[in-house]
Amino acid sequence: MTACAPVVPPSSGATVDSATTASATTSSADADGQRALWIDAETIALDVSGEAEEVVLQAAGEEYVLEDAGAMTEEQADAHRRYADYATFTVPRQLDVAEALRGELAVVARDGSGGVLEATGVQIAGVLDDVYADAADEDLGLTWKNKKPELAVWAPTARSVELELHTTPDAEPTVHRMKQDKRTGVWSVKGKKDWEGQFYRYRVEVWHPETGQVETHSVTDPYSVSLAADSTHSQIVDLEDPALMPEGWEGLDKPAAVDPAAAQIWEVHVRDFSVADETMPEDLRGTYSAFTESGSTSVGHLEDLAEAGLTHVHLLPTYDIATIPEVDQAQPDCDLTEFAPDSPEQQACIGEVRGDDAFNWGYDPLHFNVPEGSYATDADGAQRILEYREMVMALNDMGLRVVNDVVYNHTSGSGLSDTSVFDRIVPGYYHRLDAEGNVERSTCCENTAPEHTMFDKFIVESAQLWAETYRIDGMRFDLMGHHPKDNILAVQEAVEEIDPDFLLYGEGWDFGEVAGNAMFEQASQLTMGGTGVATFNDRLRDAAHGGGPFDEDPRMQGFGTGLWTQDNGSGLTGDEGQQLDQLLHAADLVRIGLVGNLADYTLTTAGGETVPGSELDYNGAPAGYTEQPGEAVTYVDAHDNEILFDLLAYKLDHDVAGLDRARMQSVNLSLATLSQGIGFVTAGSELMRSKSLDRDSYDSGDWFNAIRWQCGAAEEFGDSTNGFGVGLPPAWTSEAKWPWAEETLNAVEAPTCEEIEFSRDRHLEQLRIASSTGAFSLGTFEDVAERVEFPLDGAGEPGVITMTIDMSGLDDAFEQVTVIINPTPEPVEQTVPERAGAAMDLHPVLQDSVDEAFAEAGFDAEAGTFTAPARATTVFVE
Ligand SMILES: [Ca+2]
Ligand SMILES: [Ca+2]
């Protein structure tokens, strides 16, 4: 559920100088926290009950008596839902609001005898949005006019802002005045032609609540488009410069549009993709440029996937990341290949250097509009821009569209920290504060506030920049439920102007301070239906797995892991009767998942009830919540939590071995690939990729993360075929699971190279089946409701799903499609009387399957009986 992990500050490559000067201002005796909210130019809200006789604002060394304005208006209460019961007070007209906002503020409430009831600081986001509303229409960051750069930064509370210009990052800067527009709070400077290529920072003098003092610091530009290595300085670069565009970029033929319901996504980390590929030139391993190396094993595999029907490559974060040093990266100081499969040594050795090594997932944004430098062959400056575009172009040329994982819901730092960019320019504005004035951290990190005008604007413009200047084809919003729905819809409108087929999806989880629409209407699973923005579908995922990602004991079984049909002896699922009940409910959840979790799709449950998806229970929430099938991202694994092979290692009975383990991999992946929703698979699961049971590999180094392309033959990566048994998973995320990990690493064998090839071939077959017909991407609620049926409902063989798709009149490929999903250890017969007399055949792809078990598949036309092999998804067509 959480997409990010605790951030380890980089020990090298601090981004900016720390505060250089500070001067005391008038201080308000004993004021603590920031519990007063200045919500618009005239109004301050405060949690005081009736006994306050006098409430005053202390600003600029003066005290102003506030007039009691009673309860919040309805509009105010809606805009500030968490504080709807606060009292409001009117700010006197003689107060110079702009001036007051440049210094320390305190609100003091006193009772009738002068006793202090409350003395606290003031949150100012609301008043800034009101007073400087016009800033929303300004161009910020770097713009070019007649080949001359202009720089603009919004800093309404700053006392001064100057531009420090450096010919190189190490050179002494020349300092240039910036002019403030008092109406918008924007400071700007017009540059000369020869500023191009130079480096800069803003020298900001601003009162900061963290120290209660005026601080002067040099800060990079949040709107940076290029950076020096390790993000020490922003760089003045024209993204339209032809030197930063690969040959053919302007005339690039984008792949044809794909309906979301037909999208097949492969989620990959830039470094994992190629760092262990020995056929990749060494200097390109782990880089953007690796994707351009046709002829390498990794790219050849991607070409095979594309040819079979993969449509999108989803890249884990590629904006400027705070936690990967871009130069001088540390290496583990030991021979990782020499330790035992269940040893704690590997993770211990990686743990020593993990803060400084080249690996992190990257859920710790530093600059949102610049590609990360460590993935470029030269981290210093604009080379990364060119190489990023070359990557996009290479993927597009394979017919693959590119999706960026974007993490606007938090930043790496806030306050005065070295990784704080926004908050050193407009302190207290860009992050979401709690009632005390502390930054909310429910995302794991410093939660941002997209509900504030200027961060909403930033996100929309950032998305536009990636869509327009990097020509990406989609975005995945990390913890999208932490954004207002309006913010995501504004992004959608903006990117669709650039590309009407831009794909948008995100994590629509509902938790933290925003949960239940507590602050605004969120962009969550239950609110995004009908928008065309998809959300990850945890319902099918959990039903297939059994249990949930946060179980203490990882052995709980589900639909795809042997529940009831091959018990693993963990004792977690009760007696046989209880197991059967759980299995039947899990199968119901998988069925609604196969149709894209449509709220209004009607199905008959195992209990015999006929209900719409919205009334099927998922842990107390509605299982069905979408309006259109393409609004569900259907998946059984992702970068978060155990990868599929490891999940199966924990959950499947240990006796499942050899090809049967590969078959279980494929039958689970088929749930994503052959669903009506968006199909989503994490890279390498088709190759039985393992992370040695690591459930959160965000900082586990290349060793636990890399895709092992040479099946145990890449020297530096040891002899594990797939990454299984390369040590106990890292203690910093997985130590609590070590007892089970140790047992599992010893009891389960890593797959053979032949089994891995088998798994890959089976996945390619399933992609080919999905792309051979429109049957698995009908695209609309109406077609799905009319054409997809589960004729045996919950009443067939327990743990087996039979699905029919009526394609008459829809495509040239087939009239009828019947799918038997059978993760059980036995072959099954499923009789569908309606199909009696039909001429159903095994799908042509399966007639040539690498799995000889499909030879046993068959159809008895007289009775309408399908025979399907064990541990397989069998597709019949007419
Ligand atoms: Ca970086
Ligand atoms: Ca690291």
Tab-separated table of N, CA and C in Angstrom, residues 259 261 530 592 595-603 611-614 624-631 676 777-788 810:
chain	number	residue	atom	x	y	z
A	259	ASP	N	-6.725	1.558	-26.382
A	259	ASP	CA	-7.765	1.778	-25.389
A	259	ASP	C	-7.252	1.285	-24.024
A	261	ALA	N	-8.557	-0.343	-21.742
A	261	ALA	CA	-8.939	-1.727	-21.454
A	261	ALA	C	-8.042	-2.721	-22.182
A	530	GLY	N	-15.791	6.502	-13.631
A	530	GLY	CA	-16.398	7.372	-14.634
A	530	GLY	C	-15.483	8.468	-15.140
A	592	ILE	N	-15.226	-10.740	-10.336
A	592	ILE	CA	-15.526	-9.307	-10.530
A	592	ILE	C	-14.250	-8.582	-10.988
A	595	VAL	N	-13.738	-8.750	-14.796
A	595	VAL	CA	-14.541	-7.820	-15.609
A	595	VAL	C	-14.196	-6.362	-15.269
A	596	GLY	N	-13.051	-6.138	-14.649
A	596	GLY	CA	-12.625	-4.757	-14.398
A	596	GLY	C	-13.298	-4.117	-13.200
A	597	ASN	N	-13.735	-4.928	-12.250
A	597	ASN	CA	-14.339	-4.406	-11.014
A	597	ASN	C	-15.481	-3.428	-11.244
A	598	LEU	N	-16.305	-3.741	-12.220
A	598	LEU	CA	-17.437	-2.856	-12.525
A	598	LEU	C	-18.443	-2.849	-11.375
A	599	ALA	N	-18.815	-1.649	-10.947
A	599	ALA	CA	-19.766	-1.524	-9.837
A	599	ALA	C	-21.116	-2.128	-10.189
A	600	ASP	N	-21.510	-2.003	-11.467
A	600	ASP	CA	-22.867	-2.412	-11.845
A	600	ASP	C	-22.920	-3.756	-12.567
A	601	TYR	N	-21.811	-4.446	-12.672
A	601	TYR	CA	-21.840	-5.771	-13.296
A	601	TYR	C	-22.494	-6.736	-12.305
A	602	THR	N	-23.470	-7.480	-12.795
A	602	THR	CA	-24.200	-8.383	-11.907
A	602	THR	C	-23.629	-9.793	-11.987
A	603	LEU	N	-23.381	-10.366	-10.841
A	603	LEU	CA	-22.952	-11.772	-10.859
A	603	LEU	C	-23.627	-12.525	-9.718
A	611	VAL	N	-25.963	-10.260	-7.255
A	611	VAL	CA	-25.690	-8.892	-6.769
A	611	VAL	C	-24.833	-8.127	-7.767
A	612	PRO	N	-24.960	-6.802	-7.761
A	612	PRO	CA	-23.999	-6.005	-8.530
A	612	PRO	C	-22.637	-6.010	-7.834
A	613	GLY	N	-21.591	-5.758	-8.594
A	613	GLY	CA	-20.238	-5.755	-8.043
A	613	GLY	C	-20.104	-4.870	-6.822
A	614	SER	N	-20.848	-3.775	-6.815
A	614	SER	CA	-20.737	-2.829	-5.702
A	614	SER	C	-21.262	-3.419	-4.398
A	624	GLY	N	-16.759	-4.017	-6.320
A	624	GLY	CA	-16.878	-3.355	-7.628
A	624	GLY	C	-17.005	-1.856	-7.435
A	625	TYR	N	-16.183	-1.074	-8.135
A	625	TYR	CA	-16.235	0.378	-7.931
A	625	TYR	C	-15.998	1.175	-9.213
A	626	THR	N	-15.758	0.523	-10.335
A	626	THR	CA	-15.504	1.282	-11.568
A	626	THR	C	-16.796	1.440	-12.375
A	627	GLU	N	-16.779	2.419	-13.282
A	627	GLU	CA	-17.899	2.552	-14.220
A	627	GLU	C	-17.569	1.916	-15.560
A	628	GLN	N	-16.264	1.932	-15.902
A	628	GLN	CA	-15.814	1.328	-17.161
A	628	GLN	C	-14.686	0.346	-16.839
A	629	PRO	N	-14.586	-0.732	-17.616
A	629	PRO	CA	-13.605	-1.763	-17.260
A	629	PRO	C	-12.157	-1.260	-17.276
A	630	GLY	N	-11.852	-0.305	-18.147
A	630	GLY	CA	-10.478	0.206	-18.224
A	630	GLY	C	-10.085	1.060	-17.032
A	631	GLU	N	-10.983	1.214	-16.071
A	631	GLU	CA	-10.649	1.996	-14.876
A	631	GLU	C	-10.057	1.149	-13.750
A	676	GLN	N	-10.624	-7.792	-18.239
A	676	GLN	CA	-11.192	-6.671	-19.007
A	676	GLN	C	-10.571	-5.340	-18.602
A	777	SER	N	-10.690	-7.142	-23.993
A	777	SER	CA	-10.595	-5.684	-23.851
A	777	SER	C	-11.839	-5.052	-24.471
A	778	LEU	N	-12.992	-5.503	-24.008
A	778	LEU	CA	-14.249	-5.050	-24.620
A	778	LEU	C	-14.407	-3.534	-24.480
A	779	GLY	N	-13.935	-2.989	-23.389
A	779	GLY	CA	-13.790	-1.530	-23.314
A	779	GLY	C	-14.939	-0.759	-22.705
A	780	THR	N	-16.160	-1.296	-22.779
A	780	THR	CA	-17.271	-0.532	-22.203
A	780	THR	C	-18.056	-1.400	-21.232
A	781	PHE	N	-18.689	-0.727	-20.279
A	781	PHE	CA	-19.552	-1.451	-19.346
A	781	PHE	C	-20.614	-2.236	-20.098
A	782	GLU	N	-21.229	-1.600	-21.093
A	782	GLU	CA	-22.351	-2.236	-21.795
A	782	GLU	C	-21.925	-3.558	-22.426
A	783	ASP	N	-20.777	-3.526	-23.140
A	783	ASP	CA	-20.332	-4.758	-23.792
A	783	ASP	C	-19.981	-5.832	-22.774
A	784	VAL	N	-19.325	-5.431	-21.713
A	784	VAL	CA	-18.941	-6.426	-20.705
A	784	VAL	C	-20.189	-7.028	-20.071
A	785	ALA	N	-21.141	-6.165	-19.712
A	785	ALA	CA	-22.360	-6.654	-19.061
A	785	ALA	C	-23.126	-7.597	-19.973
A	786	GLU	N	-23.101	-7.305	-21.253
A	786	GLU	CA	-23.884	-8.094	-22.192
A	786	GLU	C	-23.168	-9.370	-22.615
A	787	ARG	N	-21.849	-9.331	-22.695
A	787	ARG	CA	-21.136	-10.410	-23.385
A	787	ARG	C	-20.299	-11.325	-22.493
A	788	VAL	N	-19.941	-10.853	-21.328
A	788	VAL	CA	-19.112	-11.700	-20.454
A	788	VAL	C	-20.000	-12.384	-19.428
A	810	LEU	N	-18.504	-8.690	-33.242
A	810	LEU	CA	-17.547	-7.709	-32.698
A	810	LEU	C	-16.176	-7.743	-33.355
